[in-house]
Coordinates of C-alpha atoms (C1' of nucleotides) in Angstrom, one line a residue:
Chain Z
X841 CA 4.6 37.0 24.2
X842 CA 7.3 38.4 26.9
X843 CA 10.6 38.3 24.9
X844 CA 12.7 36.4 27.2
X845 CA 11.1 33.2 25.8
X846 CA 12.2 34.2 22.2
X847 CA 15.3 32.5 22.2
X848 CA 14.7 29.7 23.5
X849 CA 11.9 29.1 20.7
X850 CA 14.0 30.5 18.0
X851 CA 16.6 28.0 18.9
X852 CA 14.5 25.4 17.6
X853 CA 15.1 23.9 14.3
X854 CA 11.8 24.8 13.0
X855 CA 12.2 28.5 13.7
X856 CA 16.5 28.9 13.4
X857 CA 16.6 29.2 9.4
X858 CA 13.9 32.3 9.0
X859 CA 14.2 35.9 8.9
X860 CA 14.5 38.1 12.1
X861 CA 11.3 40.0 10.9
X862 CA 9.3 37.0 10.1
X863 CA 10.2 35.5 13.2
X864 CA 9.4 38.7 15.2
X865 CA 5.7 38.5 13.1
X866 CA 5.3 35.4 14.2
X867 CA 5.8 35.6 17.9
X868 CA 3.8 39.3 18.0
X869 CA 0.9 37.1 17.8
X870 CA 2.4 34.3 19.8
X871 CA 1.7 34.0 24.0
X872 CA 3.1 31.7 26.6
X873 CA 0.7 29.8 28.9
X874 CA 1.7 27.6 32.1
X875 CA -0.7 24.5 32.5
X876 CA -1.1 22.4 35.5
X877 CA -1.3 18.7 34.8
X878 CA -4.2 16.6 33.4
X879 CA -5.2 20.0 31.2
X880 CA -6.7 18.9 28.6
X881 CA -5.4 21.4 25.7
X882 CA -6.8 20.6 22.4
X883 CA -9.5 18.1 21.8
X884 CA -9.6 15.8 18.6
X885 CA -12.1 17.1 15.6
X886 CA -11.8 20.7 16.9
X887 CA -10.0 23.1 13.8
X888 CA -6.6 23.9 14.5
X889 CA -5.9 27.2 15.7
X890 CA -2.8 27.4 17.2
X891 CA 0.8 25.7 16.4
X892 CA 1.9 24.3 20.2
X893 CA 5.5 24.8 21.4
X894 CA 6.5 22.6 24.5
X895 CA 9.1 24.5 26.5
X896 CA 9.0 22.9 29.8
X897 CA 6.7 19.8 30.9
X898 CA 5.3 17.0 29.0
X899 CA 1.9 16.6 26.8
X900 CA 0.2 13.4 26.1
X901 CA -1.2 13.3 22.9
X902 CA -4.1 10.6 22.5
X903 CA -7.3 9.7 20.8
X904 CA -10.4 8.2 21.2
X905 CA -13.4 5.9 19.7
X906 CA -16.2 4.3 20.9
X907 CA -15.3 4.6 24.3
X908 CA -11.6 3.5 24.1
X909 CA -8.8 6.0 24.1
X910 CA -4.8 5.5 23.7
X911 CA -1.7 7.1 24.0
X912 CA -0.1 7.9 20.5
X913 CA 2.9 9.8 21.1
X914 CA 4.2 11.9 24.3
X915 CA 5.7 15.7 23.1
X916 CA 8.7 16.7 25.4
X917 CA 10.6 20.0 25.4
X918 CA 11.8 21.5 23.5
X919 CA 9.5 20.9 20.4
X920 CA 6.1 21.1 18.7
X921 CA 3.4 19.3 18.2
X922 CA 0.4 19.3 15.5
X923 CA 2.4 21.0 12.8
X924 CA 0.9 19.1 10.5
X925 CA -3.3 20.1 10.8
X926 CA -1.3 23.5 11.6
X927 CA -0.2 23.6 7.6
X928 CA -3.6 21.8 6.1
X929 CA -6.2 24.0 8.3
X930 CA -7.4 20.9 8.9
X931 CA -9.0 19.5 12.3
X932 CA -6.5 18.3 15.0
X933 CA -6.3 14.5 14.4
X934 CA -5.4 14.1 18.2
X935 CA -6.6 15.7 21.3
X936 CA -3.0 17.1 24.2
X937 CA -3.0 16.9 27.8
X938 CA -0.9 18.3 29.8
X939 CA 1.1 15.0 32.2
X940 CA 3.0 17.4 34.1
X941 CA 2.7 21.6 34.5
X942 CA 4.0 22.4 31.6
X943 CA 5.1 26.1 29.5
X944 CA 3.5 26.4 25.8
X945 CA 3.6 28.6 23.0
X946 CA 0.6 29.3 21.4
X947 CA 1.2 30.2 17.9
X948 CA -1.4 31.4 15.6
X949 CA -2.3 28.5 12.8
X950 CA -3.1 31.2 10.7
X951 CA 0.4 33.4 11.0
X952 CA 2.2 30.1 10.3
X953 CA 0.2 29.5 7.2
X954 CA 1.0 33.7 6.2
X955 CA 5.0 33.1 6.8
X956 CA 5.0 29.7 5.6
X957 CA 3.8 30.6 2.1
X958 CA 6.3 33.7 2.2
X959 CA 9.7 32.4 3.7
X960 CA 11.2 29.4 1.6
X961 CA 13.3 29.1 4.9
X962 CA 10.6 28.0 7.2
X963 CA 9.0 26.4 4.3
X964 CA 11.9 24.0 4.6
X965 CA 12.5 23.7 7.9
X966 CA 8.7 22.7 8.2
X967 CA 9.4 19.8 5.5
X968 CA 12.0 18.5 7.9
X969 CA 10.4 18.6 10.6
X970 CA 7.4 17.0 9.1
X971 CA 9.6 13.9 7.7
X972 CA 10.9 13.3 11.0
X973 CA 7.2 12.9 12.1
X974 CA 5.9 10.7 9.7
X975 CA 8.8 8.6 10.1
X976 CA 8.5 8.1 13.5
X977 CA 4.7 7.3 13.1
X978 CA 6.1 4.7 10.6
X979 CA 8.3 3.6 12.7
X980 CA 5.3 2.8 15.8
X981 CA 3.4 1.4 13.0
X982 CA 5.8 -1.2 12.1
X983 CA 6.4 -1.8 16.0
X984 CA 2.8 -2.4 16.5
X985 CA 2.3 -4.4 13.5
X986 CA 5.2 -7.0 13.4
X987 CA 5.5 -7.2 17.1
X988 CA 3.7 -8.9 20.2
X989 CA 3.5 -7.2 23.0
X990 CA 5.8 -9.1 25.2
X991 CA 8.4 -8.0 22.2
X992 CA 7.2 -4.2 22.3
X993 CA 8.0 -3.8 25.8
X994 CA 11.7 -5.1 25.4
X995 CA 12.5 -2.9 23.0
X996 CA 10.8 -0.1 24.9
X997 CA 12.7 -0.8 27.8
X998 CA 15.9 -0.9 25.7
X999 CA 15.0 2.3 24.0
X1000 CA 14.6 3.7 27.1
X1001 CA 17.2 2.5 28.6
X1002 CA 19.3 4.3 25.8
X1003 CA 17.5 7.6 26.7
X1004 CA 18.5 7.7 30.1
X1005 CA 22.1 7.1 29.7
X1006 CA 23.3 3.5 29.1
X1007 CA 23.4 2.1 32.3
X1008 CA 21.8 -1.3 33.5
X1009 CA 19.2 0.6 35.9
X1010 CA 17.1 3.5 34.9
X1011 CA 13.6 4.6 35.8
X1012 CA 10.4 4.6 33.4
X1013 CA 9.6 8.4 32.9
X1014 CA 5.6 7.9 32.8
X1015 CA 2.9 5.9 34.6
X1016 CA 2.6 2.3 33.7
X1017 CA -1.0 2.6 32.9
X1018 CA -0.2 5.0 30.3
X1019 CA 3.3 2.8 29.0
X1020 CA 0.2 0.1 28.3
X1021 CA -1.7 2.5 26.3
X1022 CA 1.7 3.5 24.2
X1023 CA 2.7 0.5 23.7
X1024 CA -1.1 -0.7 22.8
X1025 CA -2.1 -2.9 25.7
X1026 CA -3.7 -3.1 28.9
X1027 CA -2.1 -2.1 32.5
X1028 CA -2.8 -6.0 33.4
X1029 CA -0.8 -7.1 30.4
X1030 CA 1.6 -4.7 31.2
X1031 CA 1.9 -6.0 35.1
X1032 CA 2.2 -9.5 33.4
X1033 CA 4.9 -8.8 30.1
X1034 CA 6.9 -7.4 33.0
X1035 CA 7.1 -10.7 34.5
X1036 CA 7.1 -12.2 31.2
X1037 CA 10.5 -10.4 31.1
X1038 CA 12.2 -11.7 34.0
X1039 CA 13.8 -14.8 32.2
X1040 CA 15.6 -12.5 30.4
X1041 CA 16.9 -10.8 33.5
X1042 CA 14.6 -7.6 33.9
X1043 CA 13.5 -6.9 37.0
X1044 CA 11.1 -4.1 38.5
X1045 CA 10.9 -2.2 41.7
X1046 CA 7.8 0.3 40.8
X1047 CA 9.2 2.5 38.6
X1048 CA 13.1 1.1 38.5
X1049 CA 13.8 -1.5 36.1
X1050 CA 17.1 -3.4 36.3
X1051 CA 18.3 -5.0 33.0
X1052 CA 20.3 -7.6 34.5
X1053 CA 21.7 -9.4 31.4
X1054 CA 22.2 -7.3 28.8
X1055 CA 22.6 -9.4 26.2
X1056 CA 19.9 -11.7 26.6
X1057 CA 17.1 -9.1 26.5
X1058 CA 18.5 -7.7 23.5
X1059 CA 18.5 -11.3 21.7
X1060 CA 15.1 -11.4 23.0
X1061 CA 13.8 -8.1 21.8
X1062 CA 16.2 -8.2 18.2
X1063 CA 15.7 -4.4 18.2
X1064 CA 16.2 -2.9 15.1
X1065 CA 17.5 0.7 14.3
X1066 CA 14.5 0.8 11.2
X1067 CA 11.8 0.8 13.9
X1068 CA 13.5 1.6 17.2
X1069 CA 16.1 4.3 16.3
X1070 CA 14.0 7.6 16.7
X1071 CA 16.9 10.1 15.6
X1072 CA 16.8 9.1 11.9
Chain V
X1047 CA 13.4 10.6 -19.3
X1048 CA 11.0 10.9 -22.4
X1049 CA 9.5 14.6 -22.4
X1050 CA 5.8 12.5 -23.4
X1051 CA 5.9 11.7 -19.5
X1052 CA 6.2 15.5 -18.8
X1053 CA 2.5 16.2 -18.4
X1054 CA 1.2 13.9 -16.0
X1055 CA 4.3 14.3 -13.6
X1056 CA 4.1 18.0 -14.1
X1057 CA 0.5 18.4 -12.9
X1058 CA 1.1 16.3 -9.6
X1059 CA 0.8 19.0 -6.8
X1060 CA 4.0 18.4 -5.6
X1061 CA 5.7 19.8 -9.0
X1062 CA 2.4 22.0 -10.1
X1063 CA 3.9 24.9 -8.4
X1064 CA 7.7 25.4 -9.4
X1065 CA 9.3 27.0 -12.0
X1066 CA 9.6 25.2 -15.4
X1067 CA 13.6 25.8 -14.9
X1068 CA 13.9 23.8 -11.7
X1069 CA 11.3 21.7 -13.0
X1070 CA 12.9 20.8 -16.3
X1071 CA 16.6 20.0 -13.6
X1072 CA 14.5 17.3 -11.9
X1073 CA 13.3 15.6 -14.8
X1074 CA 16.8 15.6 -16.9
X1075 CA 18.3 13.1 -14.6
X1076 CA 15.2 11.0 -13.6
X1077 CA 13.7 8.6 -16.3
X1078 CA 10.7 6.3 -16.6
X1079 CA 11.5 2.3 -16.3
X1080 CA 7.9 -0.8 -16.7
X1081 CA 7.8 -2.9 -14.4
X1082 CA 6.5 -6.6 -14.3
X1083 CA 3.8 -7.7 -11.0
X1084 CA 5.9 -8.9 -7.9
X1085 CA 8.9 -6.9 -8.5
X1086 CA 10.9 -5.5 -5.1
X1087 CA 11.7 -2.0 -6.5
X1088 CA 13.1 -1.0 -3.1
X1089 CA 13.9 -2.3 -0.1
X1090 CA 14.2 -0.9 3.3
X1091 CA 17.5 0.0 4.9
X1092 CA 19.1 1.4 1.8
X1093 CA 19.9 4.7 0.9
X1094 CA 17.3 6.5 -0.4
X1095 CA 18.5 7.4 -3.8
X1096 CA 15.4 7.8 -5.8
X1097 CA 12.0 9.6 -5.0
X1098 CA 9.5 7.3 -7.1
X1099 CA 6.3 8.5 -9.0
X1100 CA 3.5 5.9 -10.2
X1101 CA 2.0 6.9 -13.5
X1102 CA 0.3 3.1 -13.5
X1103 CA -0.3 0.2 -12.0
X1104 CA 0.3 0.2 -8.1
X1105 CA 2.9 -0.4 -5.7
X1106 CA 2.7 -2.3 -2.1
X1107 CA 5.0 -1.0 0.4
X1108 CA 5.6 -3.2 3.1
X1109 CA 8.3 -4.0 5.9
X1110 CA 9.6 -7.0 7.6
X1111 CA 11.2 -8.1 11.0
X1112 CA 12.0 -11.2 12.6
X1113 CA 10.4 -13.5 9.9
X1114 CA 7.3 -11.7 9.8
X1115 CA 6.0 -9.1 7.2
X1116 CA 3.1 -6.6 6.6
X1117 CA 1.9 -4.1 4.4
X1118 CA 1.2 -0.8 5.5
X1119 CA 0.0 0.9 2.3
X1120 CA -0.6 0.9 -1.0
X1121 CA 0.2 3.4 -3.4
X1122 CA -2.0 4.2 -6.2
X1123 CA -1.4 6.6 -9.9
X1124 CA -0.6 9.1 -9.8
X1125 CA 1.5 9.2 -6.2
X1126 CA 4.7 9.6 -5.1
X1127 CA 6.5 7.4 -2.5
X1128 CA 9.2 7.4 0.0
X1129 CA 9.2 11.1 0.3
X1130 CA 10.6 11.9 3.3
X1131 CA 13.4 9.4 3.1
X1132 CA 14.2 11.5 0.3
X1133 CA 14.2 14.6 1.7
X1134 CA 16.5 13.2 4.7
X1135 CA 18.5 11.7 3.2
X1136 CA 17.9 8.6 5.0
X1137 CA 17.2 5.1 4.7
X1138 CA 14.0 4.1 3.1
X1139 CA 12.1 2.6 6.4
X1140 CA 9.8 0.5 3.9
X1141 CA 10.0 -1.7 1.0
X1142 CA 8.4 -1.4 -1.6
X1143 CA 6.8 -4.0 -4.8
X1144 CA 4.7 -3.7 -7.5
X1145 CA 1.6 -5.4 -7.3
X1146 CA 0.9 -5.3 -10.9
X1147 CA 2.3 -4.2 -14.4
X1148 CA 3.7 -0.7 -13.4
X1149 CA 5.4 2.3 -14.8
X1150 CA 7.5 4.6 -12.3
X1151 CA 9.5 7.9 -12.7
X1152 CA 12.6 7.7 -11.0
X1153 CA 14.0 11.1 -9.9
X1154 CA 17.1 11.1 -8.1
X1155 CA 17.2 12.4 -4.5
X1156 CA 20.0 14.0 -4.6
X1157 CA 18.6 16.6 -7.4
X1158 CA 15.2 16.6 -5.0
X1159 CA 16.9 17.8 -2.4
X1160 CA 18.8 20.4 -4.6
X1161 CA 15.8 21.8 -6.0
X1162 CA 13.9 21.6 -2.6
X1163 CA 16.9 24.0 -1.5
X1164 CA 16.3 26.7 -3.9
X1165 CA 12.7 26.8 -4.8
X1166 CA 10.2 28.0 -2.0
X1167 CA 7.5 26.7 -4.4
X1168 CA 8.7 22.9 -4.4
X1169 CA 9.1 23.3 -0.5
X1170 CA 5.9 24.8 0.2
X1171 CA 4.1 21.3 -2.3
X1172 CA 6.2 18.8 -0.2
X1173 CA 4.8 20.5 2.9
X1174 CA 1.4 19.6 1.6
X1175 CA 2.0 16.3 0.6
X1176 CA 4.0 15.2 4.1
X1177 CA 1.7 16.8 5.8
X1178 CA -1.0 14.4 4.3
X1179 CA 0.9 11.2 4.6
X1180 CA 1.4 12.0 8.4
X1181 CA -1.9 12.6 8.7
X1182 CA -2.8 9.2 7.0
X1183 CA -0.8 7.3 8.6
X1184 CA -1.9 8.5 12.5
X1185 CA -5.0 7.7 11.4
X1186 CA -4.3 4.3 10.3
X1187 CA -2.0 4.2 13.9
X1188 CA -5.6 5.0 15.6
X1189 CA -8.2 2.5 13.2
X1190 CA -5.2 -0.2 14.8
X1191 CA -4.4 0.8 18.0
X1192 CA -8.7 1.6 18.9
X1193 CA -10.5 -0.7 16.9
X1194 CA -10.8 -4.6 17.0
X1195 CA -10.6 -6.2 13.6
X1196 CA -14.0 -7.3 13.0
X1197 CA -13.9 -3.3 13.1
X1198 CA -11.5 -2.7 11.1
X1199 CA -13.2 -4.6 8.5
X1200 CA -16.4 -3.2 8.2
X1201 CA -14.7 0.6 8.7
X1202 CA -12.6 -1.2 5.6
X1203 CA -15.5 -1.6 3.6
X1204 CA -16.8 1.2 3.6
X1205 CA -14.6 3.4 2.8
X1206 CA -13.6 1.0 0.1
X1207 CA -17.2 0.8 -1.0
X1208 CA -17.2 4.8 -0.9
X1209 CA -14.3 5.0 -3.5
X1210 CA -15.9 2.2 -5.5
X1211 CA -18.8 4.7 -6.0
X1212 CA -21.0 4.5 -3.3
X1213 CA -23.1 1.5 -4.8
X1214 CA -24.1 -1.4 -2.4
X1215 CA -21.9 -3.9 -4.4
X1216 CA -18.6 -3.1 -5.4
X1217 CA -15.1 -5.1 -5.5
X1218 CA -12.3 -5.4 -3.3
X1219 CA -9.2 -3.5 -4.8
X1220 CA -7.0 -6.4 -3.8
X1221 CA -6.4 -10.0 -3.0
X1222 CA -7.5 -10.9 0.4
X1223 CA -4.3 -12.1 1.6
X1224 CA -3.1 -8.8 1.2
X1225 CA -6.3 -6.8 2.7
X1226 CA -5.6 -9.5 6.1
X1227 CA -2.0 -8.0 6.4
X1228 CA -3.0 -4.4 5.6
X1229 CA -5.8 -4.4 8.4
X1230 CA -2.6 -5.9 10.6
X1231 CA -4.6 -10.0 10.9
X1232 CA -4.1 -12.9 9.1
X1233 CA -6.1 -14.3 6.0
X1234 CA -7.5 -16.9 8.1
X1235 CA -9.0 -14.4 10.5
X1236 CA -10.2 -12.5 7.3
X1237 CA -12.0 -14.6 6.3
X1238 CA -13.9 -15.6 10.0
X1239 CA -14.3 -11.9 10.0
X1240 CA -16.4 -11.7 6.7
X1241 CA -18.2 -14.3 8.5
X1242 CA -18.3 -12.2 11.7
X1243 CA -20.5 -9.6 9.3
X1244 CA -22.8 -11.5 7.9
X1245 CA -25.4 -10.8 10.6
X1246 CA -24.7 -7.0 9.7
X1247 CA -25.8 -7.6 6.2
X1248 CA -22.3 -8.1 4.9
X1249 CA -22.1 -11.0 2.1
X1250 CA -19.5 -11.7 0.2
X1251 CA -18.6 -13.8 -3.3
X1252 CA -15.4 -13.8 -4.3
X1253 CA -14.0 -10.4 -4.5
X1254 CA -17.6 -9.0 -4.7
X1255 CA -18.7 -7.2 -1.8
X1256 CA -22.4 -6.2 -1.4
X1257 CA -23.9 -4.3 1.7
X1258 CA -27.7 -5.6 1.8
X1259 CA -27.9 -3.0 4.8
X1260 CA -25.9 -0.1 5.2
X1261 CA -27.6 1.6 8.1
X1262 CA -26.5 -1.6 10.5
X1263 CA -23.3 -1.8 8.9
X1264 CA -22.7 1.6 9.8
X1265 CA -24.1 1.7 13.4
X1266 CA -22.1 -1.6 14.0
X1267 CA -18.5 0.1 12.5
X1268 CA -19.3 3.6 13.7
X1269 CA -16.9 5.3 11.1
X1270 CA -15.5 8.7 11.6
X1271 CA -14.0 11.4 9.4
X1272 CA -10.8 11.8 11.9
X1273 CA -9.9 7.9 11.3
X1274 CA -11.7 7.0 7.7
X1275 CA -11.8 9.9 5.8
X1276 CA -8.5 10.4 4.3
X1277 CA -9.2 13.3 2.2
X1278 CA -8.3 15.4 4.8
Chain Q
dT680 C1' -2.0 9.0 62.9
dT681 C1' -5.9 6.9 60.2
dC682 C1' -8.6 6.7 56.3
dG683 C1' -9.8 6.8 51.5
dG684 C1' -8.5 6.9 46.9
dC685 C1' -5.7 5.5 43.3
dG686 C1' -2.4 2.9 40.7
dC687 C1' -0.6 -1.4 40.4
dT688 C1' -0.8 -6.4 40.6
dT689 C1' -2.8 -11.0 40.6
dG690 C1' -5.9 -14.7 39.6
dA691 C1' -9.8 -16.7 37.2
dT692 C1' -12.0 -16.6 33.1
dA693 C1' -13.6 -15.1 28.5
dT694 C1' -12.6 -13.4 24.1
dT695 C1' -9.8 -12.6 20.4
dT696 C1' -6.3 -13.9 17.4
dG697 C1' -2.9 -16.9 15.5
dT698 C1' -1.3 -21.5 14.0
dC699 C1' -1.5 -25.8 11.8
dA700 C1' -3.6 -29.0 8.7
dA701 C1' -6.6 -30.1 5.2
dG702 C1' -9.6 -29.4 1.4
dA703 C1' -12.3 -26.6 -2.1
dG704 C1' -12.1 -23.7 -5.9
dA705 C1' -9.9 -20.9 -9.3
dT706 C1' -6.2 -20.1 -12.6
dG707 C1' -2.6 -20.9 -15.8
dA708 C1' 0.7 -23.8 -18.4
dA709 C1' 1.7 -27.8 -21.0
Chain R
dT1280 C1' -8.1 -31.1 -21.4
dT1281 C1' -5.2 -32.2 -17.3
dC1282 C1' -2.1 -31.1 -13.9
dA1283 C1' 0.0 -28.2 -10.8
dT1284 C1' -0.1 -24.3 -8.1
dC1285 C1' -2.0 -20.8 -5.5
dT1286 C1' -5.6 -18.5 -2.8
dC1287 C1' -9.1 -18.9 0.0
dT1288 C1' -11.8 -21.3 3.4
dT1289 C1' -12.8 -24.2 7.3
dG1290 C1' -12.0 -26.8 11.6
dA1291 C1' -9.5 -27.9 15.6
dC1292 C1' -6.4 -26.3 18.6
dA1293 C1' -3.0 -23.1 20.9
dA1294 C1' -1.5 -18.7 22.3
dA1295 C1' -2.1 -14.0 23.2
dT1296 C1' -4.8 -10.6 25.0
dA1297 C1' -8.8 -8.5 27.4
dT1298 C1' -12.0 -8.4 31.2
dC1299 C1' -13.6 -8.8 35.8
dA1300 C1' -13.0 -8.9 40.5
dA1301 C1' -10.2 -8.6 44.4
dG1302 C1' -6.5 -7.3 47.1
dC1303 C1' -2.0 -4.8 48.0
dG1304 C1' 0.6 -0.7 48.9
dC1305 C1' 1.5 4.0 48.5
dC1306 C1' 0.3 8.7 49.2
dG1307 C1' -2.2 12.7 50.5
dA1308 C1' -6.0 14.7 53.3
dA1309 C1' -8.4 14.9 57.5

DNA sequence: TTCGGCGCTTGATATTTGTCAAGAGATGAA
DNA sequence: TTCATCTCTTGACAAATATCAAGCGCCGAA
């Protein structure tokens, strides 16, 4: 791997806290890849061979059964994704796509097993990492659980909202059809819980949503930090 | 905490591995406490001050919002809970209740996170164990997100009837009220969806469970290892 | 420019799931 | 034992969600 890309991945939490030479081991056995979109990068069931490092782009990670499929969790720079069948050896739970082009790391599974067992450092930066994980997936899981998904999508948009600076207008950053599958519905039940919405003041203009009265949607939506604040 | 406990909490893969010093710090300021059924030994929101171990009985951990409630797993001898709360220092994001008579070690975060600081070993265990939970709980994120209930159920019973033994009657590990919110329907739909497998050979009595034919069962759930097996 | 494809929307309809109310059956306490 | 309570079940109904089919509108290719 060309070492002008080694700082920005050692600026991540997971690599800051270890050792010069274990990081240098790590990345000798490390390359960078540019995808186009719709690459389809790993595939669910197949064993985990490589730790992925998102430095530019966007990957869709999703599943599928019996013919369905859905959206679990989008991975934007800069930051990994399945750490966690990384440290069991186990198979990938969750097959990547690229949405957009996108630059990844490929990081042996197997050198991140060899340093994590040798560097407490990484050891722990791993467990932090993975806690923030799990309680994100916690955190979906109670959002899918205890809410419809008229309730889901305000508090999406709200979240959202947030991410993309405060203001009343701000613009979804991925295709409806795949907000339905995140949020666990269909693109016509999406089309219609926007309009559901609209007595609470949102309105849409493709990808622009207006949040008209504030304070209505978020009486509405009753967001709650325990399931819709993603930075704790 | 009494030093007869030491054993069983001791050969829990999360403290198997550290030293007997930093393992004798953990246990001098956590102690073991009984609990009656139906007690809330937690409940989300607050501070995560104790990492809890179940020696017996079992624990529910649930959450709640906006009037409504659901259990998203149980946790069984010997286990620990709330793990990664613990290790950042943040708010429990569940709540948690016995379900029956249950003893607990409580071990206070703060000395978690102490030890976890110095002692690669402990690190490396919590590793293992997070990395499990998240991998148990994405796979409970795809059994609800891809499967319909009547799905969920028969996926349910199998694996249920696979820790049971394997035998074609076996017993359900809980009440049903509880099994409805864990499989994210309500008891009335439960029971319709018993009903809903009785043409698969499903038949039920009580809390006894038999499968009079497991190959149609199995062709109408369709279970897989990346969703049901949660060994790995 | 025109055409075809694709994503999105809309309406009609079916299916699934939840809610409410009532009753059966089990369990535990007095 | 009897009563009270609780879970589970069932039926009728309502609400939510999915499916199917059609049409709109945008965008890129010819």
């Amino acid at each position: 791997m060309p070492k002008q890309h080694y700082p920005e991945v050692r600026a991540l939490g997971l690599f800051s806290g270890m050792t010069d030479e274990n990081f240098f081991a790590l990345m000798r056995g490390a390359y960078v890849q540019n995808f186009p979109p719709q690459i389809e990068l790993i595939s669910e069931g197949e064993p985990s061979d490589f730790l992925h490092v998102v430095l530019s782009g966007s990957v869709d990670l999703f599943s599928q059964w019996n013919g369905r499929d859905t959206s679990l969790a989008t991975v934007r720079p800069i930051s990994t994704f399945i750490l966690a069948a990384t440290i069991k050896n186990a198979p990938y739970l969750m097959s990547a796509r690229t949405l957009e082009k996108s630059r990844i790391v490929l990081i042996p599974s197997q050198d991140v097993r060899s340093i994590f067992d040798v560097d407490g450092n990484f050891a722990r930066a791993i467990v932090t990492e993975l806690a923030q994980c799990y309680r994100s997936v916690i955190k979906s899981q109670k959002d899918l659980k205890l809410r419809t998904s008229l309730e889901r999508l305000a508090n999406y948009l709200l979240r959202q909202q947030k991410r993309a600076g405060g203001g009343a207008a701000f613009d979804l950053d991925f295709e409806k059809r795949r907000l339905a599958s995140v949020l666990g519905m269909t693109p016509e039940n999406l089309s219609r819980a926007f309009k559901g919405l609209l007595p609470y003041g949102v309105s849409v203009e493709g990808t622009r949503i207006t949040i008209n009265d504030q304070a209505d949607l978020e009486r509405f939506a009753r967001p709650n930090p325990l399931i819709d604040d993603f930075s704790t």
